[in-house]
Coordinates of C-alpha atoms in Angstrom, one line a residue:
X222 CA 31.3 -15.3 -157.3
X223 CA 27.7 -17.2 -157.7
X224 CA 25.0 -16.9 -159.7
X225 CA 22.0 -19.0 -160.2
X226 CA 21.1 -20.3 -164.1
X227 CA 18.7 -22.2 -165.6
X228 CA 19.0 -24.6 -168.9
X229 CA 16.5 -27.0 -170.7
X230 CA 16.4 -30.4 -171.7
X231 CA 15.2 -33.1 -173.2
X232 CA 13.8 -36.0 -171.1
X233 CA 16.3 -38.1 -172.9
X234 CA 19.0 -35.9 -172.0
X235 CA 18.5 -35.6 -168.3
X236 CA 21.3 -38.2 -167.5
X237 CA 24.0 -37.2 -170.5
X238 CA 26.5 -35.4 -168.0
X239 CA 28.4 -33.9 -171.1
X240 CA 24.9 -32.6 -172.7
X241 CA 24.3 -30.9 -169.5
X242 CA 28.1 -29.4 -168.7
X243 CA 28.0 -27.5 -172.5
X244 CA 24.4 -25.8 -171.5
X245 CA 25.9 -24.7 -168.2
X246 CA 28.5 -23.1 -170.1
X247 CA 26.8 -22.0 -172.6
X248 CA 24.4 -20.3 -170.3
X249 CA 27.7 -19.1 -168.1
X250 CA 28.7 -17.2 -171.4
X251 CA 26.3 -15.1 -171.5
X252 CA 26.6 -13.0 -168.5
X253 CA 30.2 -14.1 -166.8
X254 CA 33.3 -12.7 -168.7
X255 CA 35.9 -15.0 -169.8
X256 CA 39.0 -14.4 -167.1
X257 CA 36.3 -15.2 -164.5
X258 CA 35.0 -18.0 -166.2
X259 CA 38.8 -19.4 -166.6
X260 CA 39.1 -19.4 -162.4
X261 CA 36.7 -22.3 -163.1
X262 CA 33.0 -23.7 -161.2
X263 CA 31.3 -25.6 -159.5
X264 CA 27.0 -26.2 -160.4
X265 CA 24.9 -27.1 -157.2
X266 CA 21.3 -28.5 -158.6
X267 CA 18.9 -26.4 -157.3
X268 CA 15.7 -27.4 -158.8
X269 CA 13.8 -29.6 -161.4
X270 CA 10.7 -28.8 -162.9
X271 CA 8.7 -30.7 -165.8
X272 CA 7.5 -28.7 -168.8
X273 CA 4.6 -30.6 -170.6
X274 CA 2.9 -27.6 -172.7
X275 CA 3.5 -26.8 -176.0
X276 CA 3.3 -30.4 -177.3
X277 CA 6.7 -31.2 -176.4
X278 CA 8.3 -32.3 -173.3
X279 CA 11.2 -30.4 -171.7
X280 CA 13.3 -30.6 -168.0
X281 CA 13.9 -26.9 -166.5
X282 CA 16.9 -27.4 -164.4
X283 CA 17.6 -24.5 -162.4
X284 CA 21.7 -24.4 -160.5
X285 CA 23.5 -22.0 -158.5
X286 CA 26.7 -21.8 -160.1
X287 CA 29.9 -20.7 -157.9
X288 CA 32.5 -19.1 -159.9
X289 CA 36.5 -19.0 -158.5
X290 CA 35.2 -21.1 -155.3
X291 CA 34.5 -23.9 -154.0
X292 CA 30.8 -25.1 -153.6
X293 CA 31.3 -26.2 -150.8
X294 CA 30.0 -23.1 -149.1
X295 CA 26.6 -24.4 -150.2
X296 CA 26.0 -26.6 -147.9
X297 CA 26.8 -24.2 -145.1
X298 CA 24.5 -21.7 -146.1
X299 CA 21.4 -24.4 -145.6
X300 CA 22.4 -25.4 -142.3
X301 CA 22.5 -21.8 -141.2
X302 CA 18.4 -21.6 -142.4
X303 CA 17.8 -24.4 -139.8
X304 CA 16.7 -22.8 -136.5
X305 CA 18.0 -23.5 -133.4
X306 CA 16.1 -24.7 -130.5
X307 CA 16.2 -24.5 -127.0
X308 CA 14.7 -26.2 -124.0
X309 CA 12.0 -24.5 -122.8
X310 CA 12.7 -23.1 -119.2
X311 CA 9.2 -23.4 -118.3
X312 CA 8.8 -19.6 -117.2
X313 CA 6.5 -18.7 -120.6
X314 CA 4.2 -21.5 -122.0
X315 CA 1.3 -21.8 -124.9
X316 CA -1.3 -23.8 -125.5
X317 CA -1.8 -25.0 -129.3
X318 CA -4.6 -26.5 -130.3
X319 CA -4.1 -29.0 -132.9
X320 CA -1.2 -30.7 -133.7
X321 CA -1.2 -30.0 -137.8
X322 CA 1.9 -28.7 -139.5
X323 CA 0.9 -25.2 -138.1
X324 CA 0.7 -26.4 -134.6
X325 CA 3.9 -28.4 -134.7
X326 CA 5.9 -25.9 -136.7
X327 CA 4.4 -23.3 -134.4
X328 CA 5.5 -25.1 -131.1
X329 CA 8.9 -25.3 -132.9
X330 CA 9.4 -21.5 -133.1
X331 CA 8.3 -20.9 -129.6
X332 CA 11.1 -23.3 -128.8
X333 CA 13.8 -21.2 -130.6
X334 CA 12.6 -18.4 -127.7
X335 CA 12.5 -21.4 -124.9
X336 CA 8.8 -20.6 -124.5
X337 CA 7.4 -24.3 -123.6
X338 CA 4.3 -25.5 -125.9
X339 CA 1.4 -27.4 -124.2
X340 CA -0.1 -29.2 -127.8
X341 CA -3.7 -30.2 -127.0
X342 CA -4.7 -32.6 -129.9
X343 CA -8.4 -34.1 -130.3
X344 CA -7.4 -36.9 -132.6
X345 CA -4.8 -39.7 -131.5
X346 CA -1.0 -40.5 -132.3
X347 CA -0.3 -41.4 -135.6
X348 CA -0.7 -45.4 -134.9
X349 CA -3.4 -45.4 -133.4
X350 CA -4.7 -42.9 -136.0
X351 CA -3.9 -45.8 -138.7
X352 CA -5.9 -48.5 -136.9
X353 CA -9.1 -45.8 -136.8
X354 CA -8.5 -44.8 -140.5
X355 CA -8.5 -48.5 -141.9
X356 CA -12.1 -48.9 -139.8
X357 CA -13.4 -46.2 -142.6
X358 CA -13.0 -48.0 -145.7
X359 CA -13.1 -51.8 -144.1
X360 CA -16.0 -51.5 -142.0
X361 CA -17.7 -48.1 -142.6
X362 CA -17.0 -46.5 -138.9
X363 CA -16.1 -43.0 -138.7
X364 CA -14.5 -42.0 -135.6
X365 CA -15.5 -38.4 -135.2
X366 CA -12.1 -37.2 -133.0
X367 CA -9.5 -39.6 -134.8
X368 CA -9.7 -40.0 -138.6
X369 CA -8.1 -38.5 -142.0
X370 CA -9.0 -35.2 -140.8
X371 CA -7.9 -35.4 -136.9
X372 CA -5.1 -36.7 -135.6
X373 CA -1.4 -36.2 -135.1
X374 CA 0.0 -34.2 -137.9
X375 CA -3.5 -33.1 -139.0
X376 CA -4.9 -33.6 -142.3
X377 CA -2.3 -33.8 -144.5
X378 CA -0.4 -36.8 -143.0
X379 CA -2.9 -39.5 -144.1
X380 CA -3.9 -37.9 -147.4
X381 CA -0.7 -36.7 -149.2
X382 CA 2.0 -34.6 -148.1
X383 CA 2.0 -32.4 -151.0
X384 CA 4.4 -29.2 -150.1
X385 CA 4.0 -27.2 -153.1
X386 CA 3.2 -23.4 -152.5
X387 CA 2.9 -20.2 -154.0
X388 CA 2.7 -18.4 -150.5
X389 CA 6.3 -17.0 -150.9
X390 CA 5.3 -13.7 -149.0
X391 CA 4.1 -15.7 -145.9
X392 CA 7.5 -16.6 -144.9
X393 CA 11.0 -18.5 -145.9
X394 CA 9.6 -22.1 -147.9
X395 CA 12.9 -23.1 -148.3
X396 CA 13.3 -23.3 -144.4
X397 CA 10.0 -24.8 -144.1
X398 CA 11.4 -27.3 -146.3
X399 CA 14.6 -27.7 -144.8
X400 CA 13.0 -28.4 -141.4
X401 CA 10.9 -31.2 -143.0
X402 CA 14.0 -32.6 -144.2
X403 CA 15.7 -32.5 -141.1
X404 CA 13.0 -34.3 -139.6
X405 CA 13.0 -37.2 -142.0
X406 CA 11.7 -36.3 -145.3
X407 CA 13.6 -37.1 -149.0
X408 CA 16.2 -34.6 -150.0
X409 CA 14.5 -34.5 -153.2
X410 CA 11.5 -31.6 -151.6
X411 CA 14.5 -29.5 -151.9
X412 CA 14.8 -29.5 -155.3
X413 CA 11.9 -30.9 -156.8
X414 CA 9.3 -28.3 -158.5
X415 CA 6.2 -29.7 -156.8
X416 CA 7.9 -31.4 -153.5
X417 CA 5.8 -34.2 -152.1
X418 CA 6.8 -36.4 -149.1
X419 CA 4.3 -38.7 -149.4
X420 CA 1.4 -40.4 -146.9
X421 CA 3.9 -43.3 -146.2
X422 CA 6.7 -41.5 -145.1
X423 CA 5.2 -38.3 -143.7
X424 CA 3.6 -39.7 -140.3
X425 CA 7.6 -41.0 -139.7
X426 CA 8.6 -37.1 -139.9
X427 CA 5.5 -35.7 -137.6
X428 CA 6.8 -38.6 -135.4
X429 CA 10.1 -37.3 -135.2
X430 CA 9.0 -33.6 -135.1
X431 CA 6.8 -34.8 -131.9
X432 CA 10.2 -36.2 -130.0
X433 CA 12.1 -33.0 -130.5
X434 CA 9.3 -31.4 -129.3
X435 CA 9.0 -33.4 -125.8
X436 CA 12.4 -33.8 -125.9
X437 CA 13.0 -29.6 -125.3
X438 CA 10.2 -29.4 -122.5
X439 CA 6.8 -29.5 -124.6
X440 CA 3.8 -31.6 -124.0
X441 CA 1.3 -33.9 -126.1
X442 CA -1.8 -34.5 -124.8
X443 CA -3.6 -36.7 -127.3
X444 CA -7.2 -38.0 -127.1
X445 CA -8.1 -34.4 -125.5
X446 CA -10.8 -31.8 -127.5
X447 CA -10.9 -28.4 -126.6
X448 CA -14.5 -27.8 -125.3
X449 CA -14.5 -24.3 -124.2
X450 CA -12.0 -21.0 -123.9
X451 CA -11.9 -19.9 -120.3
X452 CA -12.3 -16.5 -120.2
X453 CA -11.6 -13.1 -117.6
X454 CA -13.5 -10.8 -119.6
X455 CA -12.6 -10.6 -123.5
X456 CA -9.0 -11.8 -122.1
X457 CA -8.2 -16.0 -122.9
X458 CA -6.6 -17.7 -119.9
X459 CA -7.0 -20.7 -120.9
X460 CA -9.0 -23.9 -122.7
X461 CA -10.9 -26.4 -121.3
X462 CA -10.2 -29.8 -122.4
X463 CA -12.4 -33.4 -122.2
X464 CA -10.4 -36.5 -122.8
X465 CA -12.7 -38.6 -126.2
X466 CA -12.1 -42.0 -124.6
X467 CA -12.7 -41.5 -120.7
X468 CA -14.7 -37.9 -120.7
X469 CA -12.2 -36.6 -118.3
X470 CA -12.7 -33.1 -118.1
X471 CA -9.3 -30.6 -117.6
X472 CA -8.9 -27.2 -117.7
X473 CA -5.1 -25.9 -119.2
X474 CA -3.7 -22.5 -118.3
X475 CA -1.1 -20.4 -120.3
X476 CA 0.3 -17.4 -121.7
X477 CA -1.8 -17.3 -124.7
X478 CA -3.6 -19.7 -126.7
X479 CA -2.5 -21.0 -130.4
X480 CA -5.8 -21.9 -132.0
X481 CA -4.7 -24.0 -135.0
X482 CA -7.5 -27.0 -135.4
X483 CA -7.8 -27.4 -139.4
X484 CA -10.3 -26.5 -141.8
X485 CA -12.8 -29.2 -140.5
X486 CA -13.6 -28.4 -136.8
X487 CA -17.0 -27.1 -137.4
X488 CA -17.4 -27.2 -133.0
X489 CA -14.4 -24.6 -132.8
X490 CA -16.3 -21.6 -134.5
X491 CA -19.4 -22.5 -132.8
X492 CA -17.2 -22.1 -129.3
X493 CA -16.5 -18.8 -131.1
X494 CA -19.7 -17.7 -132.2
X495 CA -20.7 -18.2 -128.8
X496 CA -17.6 -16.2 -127.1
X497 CA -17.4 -13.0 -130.0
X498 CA -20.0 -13.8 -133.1
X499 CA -18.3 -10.5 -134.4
X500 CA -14.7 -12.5 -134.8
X501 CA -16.2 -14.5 -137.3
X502 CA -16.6 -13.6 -141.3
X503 CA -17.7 -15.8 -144.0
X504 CA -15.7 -16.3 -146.8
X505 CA -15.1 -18.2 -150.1
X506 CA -14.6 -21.7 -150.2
X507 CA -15.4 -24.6 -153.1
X508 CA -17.5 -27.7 -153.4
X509 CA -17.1 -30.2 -156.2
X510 CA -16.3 -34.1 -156.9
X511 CA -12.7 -36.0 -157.3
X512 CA -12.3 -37.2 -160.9
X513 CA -10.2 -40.4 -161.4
X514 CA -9.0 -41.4 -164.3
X515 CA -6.5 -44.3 -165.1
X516 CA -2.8 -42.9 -164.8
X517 CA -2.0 -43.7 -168.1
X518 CA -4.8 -42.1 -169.6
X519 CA -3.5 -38.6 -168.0
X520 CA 0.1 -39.5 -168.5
X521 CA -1.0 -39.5 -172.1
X522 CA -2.4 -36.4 -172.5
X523 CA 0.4 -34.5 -170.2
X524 CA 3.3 -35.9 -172.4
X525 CA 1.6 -36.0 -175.5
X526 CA 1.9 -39.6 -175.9
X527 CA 5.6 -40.3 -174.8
X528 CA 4.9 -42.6 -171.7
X529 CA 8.4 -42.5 -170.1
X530 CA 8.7 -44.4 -166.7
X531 CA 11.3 -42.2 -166.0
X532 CA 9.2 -39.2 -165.7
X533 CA 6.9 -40.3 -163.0
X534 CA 3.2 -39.8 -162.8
X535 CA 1.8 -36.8 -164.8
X536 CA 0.4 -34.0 -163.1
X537 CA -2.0 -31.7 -164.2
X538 CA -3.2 -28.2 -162.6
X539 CA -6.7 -26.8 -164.8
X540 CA -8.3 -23.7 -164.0
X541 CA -11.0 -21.5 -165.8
X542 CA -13.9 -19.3 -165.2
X543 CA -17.9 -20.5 -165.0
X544 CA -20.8 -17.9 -164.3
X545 CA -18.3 -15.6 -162.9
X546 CA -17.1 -18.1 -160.6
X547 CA -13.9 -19.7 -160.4
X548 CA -13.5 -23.7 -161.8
X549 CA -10.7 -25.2 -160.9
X550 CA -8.3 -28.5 -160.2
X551 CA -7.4 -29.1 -156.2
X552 CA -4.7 -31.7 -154.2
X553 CA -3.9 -33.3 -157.9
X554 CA -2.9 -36.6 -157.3
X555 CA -1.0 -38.4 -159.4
X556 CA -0.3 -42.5 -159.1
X557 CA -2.7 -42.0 -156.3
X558 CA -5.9 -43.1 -154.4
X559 CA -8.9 -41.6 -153.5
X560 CA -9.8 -42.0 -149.9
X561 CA -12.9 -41.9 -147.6
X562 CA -12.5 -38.5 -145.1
X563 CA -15.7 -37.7 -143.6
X564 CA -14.7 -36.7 -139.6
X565 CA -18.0 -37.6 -138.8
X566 CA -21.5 -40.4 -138.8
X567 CA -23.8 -39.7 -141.7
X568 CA -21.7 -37.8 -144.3
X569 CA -19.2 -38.5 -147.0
X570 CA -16.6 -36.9 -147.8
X571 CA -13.5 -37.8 -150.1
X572 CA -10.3 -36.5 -150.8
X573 CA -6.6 -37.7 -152.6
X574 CA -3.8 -39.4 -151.3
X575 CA -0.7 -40.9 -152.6
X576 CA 2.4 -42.7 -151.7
X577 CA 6.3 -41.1 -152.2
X578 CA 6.3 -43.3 -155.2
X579 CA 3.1 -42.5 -157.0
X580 CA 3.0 -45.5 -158.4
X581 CA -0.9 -46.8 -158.4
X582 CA -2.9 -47.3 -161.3
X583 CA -4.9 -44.0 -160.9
X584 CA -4.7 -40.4 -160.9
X585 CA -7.1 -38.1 -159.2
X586 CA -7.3 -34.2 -158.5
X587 CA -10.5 -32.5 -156.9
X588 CA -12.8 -30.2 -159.4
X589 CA -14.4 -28.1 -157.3
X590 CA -16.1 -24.4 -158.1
X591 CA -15.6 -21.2 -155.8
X592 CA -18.7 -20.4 -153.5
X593 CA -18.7 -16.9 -152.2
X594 CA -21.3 -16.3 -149.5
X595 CA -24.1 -14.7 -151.4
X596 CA -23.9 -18.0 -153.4
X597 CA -25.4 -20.0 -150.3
X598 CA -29.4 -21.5 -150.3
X599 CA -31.0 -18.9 -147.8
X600 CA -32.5 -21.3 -145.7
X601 CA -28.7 -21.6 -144.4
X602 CA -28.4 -18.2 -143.8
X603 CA -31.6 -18.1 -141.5
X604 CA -30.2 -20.6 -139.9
X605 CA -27.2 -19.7 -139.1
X606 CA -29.2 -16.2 -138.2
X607 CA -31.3 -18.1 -135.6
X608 CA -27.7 -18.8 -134.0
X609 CA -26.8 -15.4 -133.9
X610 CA -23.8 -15.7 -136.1
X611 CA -24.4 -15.1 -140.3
X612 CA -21.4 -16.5 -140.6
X613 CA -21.9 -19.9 -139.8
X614 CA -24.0 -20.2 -143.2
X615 CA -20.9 -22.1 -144.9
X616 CA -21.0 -24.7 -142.5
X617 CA -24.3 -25.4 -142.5
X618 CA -24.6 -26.1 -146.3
X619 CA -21.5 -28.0 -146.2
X620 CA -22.6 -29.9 -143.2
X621 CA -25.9 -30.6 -145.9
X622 CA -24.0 -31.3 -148.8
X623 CA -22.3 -34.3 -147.0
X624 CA -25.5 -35.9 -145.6
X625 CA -26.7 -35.8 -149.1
X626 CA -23.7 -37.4 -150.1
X627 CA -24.4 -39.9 -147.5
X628 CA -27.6 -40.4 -148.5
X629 CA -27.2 -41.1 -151.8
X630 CA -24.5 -43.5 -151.0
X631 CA -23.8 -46.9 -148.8
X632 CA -22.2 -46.2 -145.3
X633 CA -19.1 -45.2 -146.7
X634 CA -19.2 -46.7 -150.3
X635 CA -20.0 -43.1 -152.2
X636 CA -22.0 -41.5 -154.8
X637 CA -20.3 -42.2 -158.1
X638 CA -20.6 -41.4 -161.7
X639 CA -19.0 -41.8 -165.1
X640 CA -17.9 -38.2 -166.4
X641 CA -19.9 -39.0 -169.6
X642 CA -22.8 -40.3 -167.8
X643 CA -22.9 -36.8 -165.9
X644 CA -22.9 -34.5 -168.9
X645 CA -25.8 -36.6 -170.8
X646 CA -27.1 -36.7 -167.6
X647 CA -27.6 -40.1 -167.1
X648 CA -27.5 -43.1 -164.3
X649 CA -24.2 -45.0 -165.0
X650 CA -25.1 -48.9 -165.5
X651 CA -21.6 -49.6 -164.5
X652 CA -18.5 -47.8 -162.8
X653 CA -15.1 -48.3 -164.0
X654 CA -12.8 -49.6 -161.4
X655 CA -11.6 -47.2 -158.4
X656 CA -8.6 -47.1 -156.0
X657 CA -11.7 -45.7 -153.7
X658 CA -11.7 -49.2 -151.3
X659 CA -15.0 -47.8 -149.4
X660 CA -17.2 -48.8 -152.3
X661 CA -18.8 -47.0 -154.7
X662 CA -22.4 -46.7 -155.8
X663 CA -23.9 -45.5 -159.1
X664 CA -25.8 -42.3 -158.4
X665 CA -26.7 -40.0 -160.7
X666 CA -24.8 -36.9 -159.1
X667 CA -27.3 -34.3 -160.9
X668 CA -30.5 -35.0 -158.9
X669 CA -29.1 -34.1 -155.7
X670 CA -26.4 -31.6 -156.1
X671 CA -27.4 -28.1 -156.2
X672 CA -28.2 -26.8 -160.2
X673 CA -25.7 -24.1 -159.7
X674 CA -22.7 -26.2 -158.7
X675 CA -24.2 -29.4 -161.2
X676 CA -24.1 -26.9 -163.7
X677 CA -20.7 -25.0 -163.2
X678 CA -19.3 -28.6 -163.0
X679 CA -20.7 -29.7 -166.5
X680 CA -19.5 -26.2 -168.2
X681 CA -16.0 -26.3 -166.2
X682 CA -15.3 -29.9 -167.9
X683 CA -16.2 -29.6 -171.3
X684 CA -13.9 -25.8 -170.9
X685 CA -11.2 -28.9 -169.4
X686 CA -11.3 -30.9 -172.0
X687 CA -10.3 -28.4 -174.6
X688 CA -6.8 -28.0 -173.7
X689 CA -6.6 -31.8 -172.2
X690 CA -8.3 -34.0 -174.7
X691 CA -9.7 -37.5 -173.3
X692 CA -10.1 -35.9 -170.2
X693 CA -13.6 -36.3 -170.6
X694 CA -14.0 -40.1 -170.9
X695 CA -16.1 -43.1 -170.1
X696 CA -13.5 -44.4 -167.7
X697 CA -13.2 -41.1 -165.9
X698 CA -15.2 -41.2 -162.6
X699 CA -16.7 -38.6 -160.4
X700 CA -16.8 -39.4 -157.0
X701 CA -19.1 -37.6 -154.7
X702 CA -18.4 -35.2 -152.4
X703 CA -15.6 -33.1 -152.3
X704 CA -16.0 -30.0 -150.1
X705 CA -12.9 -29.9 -147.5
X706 CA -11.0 -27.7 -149.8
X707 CA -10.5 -25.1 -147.4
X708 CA -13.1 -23.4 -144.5
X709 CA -16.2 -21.3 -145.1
X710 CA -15.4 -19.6 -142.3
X711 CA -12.4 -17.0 -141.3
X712 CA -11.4 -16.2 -137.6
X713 CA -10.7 -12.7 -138.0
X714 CA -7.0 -11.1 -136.4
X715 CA -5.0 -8.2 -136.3
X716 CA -2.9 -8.3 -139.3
X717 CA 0.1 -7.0 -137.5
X718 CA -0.5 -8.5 -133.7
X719 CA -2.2 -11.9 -135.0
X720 CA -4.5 -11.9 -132.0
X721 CA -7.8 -12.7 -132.4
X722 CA -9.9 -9.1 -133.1
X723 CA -12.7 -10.1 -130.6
X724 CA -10.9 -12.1 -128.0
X725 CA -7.1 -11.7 -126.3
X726 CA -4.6 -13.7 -126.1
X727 CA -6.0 -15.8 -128.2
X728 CA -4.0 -16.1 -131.9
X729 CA -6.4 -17.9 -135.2
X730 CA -3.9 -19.2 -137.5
X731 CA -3.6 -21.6 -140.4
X732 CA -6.2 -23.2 -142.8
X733 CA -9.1 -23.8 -140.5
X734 CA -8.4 -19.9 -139.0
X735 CA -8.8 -18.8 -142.9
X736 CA -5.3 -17.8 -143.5
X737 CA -3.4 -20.5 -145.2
X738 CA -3.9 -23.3 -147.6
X739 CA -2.0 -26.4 -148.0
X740 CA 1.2 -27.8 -145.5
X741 CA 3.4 -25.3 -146.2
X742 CA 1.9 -22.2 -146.0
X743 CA -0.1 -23.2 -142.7
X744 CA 3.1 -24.2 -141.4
X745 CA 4.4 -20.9 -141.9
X746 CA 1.6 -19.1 -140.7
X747 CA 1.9 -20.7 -137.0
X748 CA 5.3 -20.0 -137.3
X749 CA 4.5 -16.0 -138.0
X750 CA 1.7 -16.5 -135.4
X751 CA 4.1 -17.9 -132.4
X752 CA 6.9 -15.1 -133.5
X753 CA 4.3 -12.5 -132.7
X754 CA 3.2 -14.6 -129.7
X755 CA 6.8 -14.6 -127.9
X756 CA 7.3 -11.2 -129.4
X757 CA 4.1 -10.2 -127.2
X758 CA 4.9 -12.3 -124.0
X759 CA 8.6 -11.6 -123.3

């Protein structure tokens, strides 16, 4: 017999084994009748969760409990989630381009079917993406095909790692999970609440996902952006390629084409736009700033004071609602850093980061407010019009919103402002100090960002601060500008085929497709995408 059970703890409790044994029990009482009880168990942790409301901290352990057997069994019931691969024979392949977790995990479930994946990546490996990174924040050079956005493993390996989701109807998170671990990650995303792998350990795990790969028949070709689709009517045959450091041109051929670039490859929907404008739908996305305070400040107000080393950097997750629009917290960091991720010359853009340990002086999180479509300056919309494709509006006023951000900053050292200073509306004199290494300069983020998202960002804070007091705070910092949350733009599909509705053979999937958002659920959706793929081929 097994069951799964849950009991709660104090913090201070977590390691009293007897404390924990009588709540098991206690909890087993209540729905297992004595004789079974007297066969004896066996508790397998499951997961930990922290519970910070309420003014007092409690642990939520969760364990499957086996009742009259051994647990044992456990163990063989994970390694029956992990897939089994096969070398590809060759006879099928698929082109994937991008290399993110949707890209990798996709070529991964073509190779359970022994269909062999051709993984065209415009970015480089993750070593050489390290060397290109550092040039960002130490000398102010953005390399526009190899940088926190591009590059093996996409853009989650160099800014976090973060694998918590709530896409449970996408597909099995447990095995996505599992997989990671295989590959190299800590046991602990298995069980941990909000699992995190962390930008120092993940490239290690894309690295060793990449080897299986090649090892069962697949190809990398690094260095090499998709240009164009080659086309036999509305039917995709194939991509053509150009190589960013000699300007090789090459042409690849397959079955059918993955399309799996990230949220940030603004040249991929203009391809689009060109091929089928009518494949392409504007949608919500958000814009906004990354607030950093210092860790202990947040780790104050999340455990009401108790600062316990033992619980690890605070989190925090705020939402609320401003002129009908939604306010809300993104890619919390905690013990983290705030790094430089613009994928291009001219613009800034930032985003979070931190190590497996979370252990710097800082904690950031993105505040960003929704934009629907009808929210965007018309002069966008002409634009974008004059193209022959509405939907491109998005793009264009992110594409804005990052020069301005650039503008208003130094090279890469970005627009900065004390939270306070931004509510009285006022040029900081000084700016607290920043795990941001670019560099920072005082701006005074209200002359240059739009009114309506200014505004929505001044109401959503003071809504913030009501249920987290301190967060608003002379040594909080805005920095300027935060807009990568997710696409403007969706690359519309059949939601039972996955193929592209205006082009064949030709499957959108993950985050920068408009169908996923965060590690885990794009990784899942390329999964889906390459089941229907092999479904369609064989």
């Amino acid at each position: 017999m097994q069951i799964q059970i849950s009991i709660t703890l104090l913090p201070e409790e977590e390691k009293n084994k007897n404390i924990i044994d009588s709540k098991i029990k206690a909890e087993l009482k209540k729905s297992v009748r004595k004789e079974e009880l007297a066969k004896g168990f066996e508790a397998v942790f499951i997961k930990k969760s922290i519970d910070a409301r309420h003014g007092q901290l409690k642990l939520h352990l969760r364990y499957k409990v086996f009742i009259g057997e051994k647990a044992g069994a456990e163990a063989a019931d994970s390694a029956e989630q992990l897939p089994v691969w096969k070398k590809a024979d060759g006879k099928k392949s698929v082109i994937i381009v991008g290399s993110g977790p949707a890209g990798l995990f996709g070529a991964l479930t073509l190779l359970e079917h022994g269909v062999k994946p051709v993984i065209i990546e415009r970015g480089s490996e993750t070593s050489q993406r390290k060397q290109d990174i550092a040039k960002i924040s130490t000398k102010g050079d953005v390399n526009p095909d190899s940088n926190y956005c591009f590059g093996e493993g996409g853009a989650g390996t160099f800014s976090d790692g973060k694998l918590y989701t709530r896409s449970n109807k996408r597909g099995n998170i447990n095995r996505a999970l599992l997989i990671f671990n295989h590959f190299g990650a800590d046991k602990k995303i298995l069980t941990d609440a909000h699992p995190h792998i962390g930008t120092n350990r993940l490239p290690q795990v894309i690295n060793n996902m990449r080897a299986k790969i090649i090892e069962l028949g697949g190809e990398f070709h690094f260095d090499t952006k998709m240009t164009d689709l080659i086309l036999d009517g509305n039917k995709v045959k194939g991509v053509s390629t150009e190589n960013t450091k000699t300007g090789e041109k090459s042409d690849f051929y397959a079955d059918a084409v993955l399309l799996a670039t990230g949220h940030s490859a603004s040249d991929i929907y203009e391809i689009i736009a060109k091929k089928a404008p009518s494949a392409l739908e504007a949608k919500t996305f958000a814009v906004g700033v990354r607030v950093e305070h210092p860790r202990i400040l947040i780790d104050a107000i999340q455990y009401h004071g108790k600062l316990d080393s033992n619980l690890g950097a605070a989190e925090y997750r705020v939402t609320t609602q401003v002129e009908e629009r939604g306010l809300y917290s993104f890619c919390m960091c905690p013990g983290g850093f705030v790094v430089p991720s613009a994928s291009a010359p001219g613009e800034i853009v930032v985003n979070g980061m931190s190590a497996a340990e979370r252990n710097s002086k800082w904690s950031n999180a993105a505040i960003v407010t929704e934009i629907r479509p009808e929210d965007i300056p018309q002069g966008f919309v002409k634009e974008a019009e004059k193209k022959g494709c509405r939907a491109l509006a998005g793009l264009y006023f992110r594409a804005d919103l990052e020069k301005l951000a650039y503008k208003n900053g130094k090279g890469q050292a970005a627009p900065a402002q004390r939270l306070s200073d931004f509510l009285d509306n006022k040029l900081s004199e000084d700016l607290p100090p920043s795990s941001y290494t670019a560099g920072l300069v005082s701006s005074n983020l209200n002359k240059w960002l739009p009114p309506f998202i200014s505004r929505r960002l001044a109401q959503g804070f003071r809504q913030i601060n009501k249920n987290m007091k301190g967060f608003i705070c002379p040594d909080a910092l805005m920095i300027a500008v935060e807009t990568r949350t997710s696409t403007p733009v969706r690359i519309l599909r059949d939601k039972e085929s996955f193929e592209c509705t205006g082009l064949k053979n030709l499957y959108p999937c993950g985050e920068g497709s408009g169908y996923s958002g965060g590690i885990v659920s794009s990784a899942m959706d390329g999964e889906n995408a390459c089941a229907k793929i092999c479904f369609t081929i064989s």
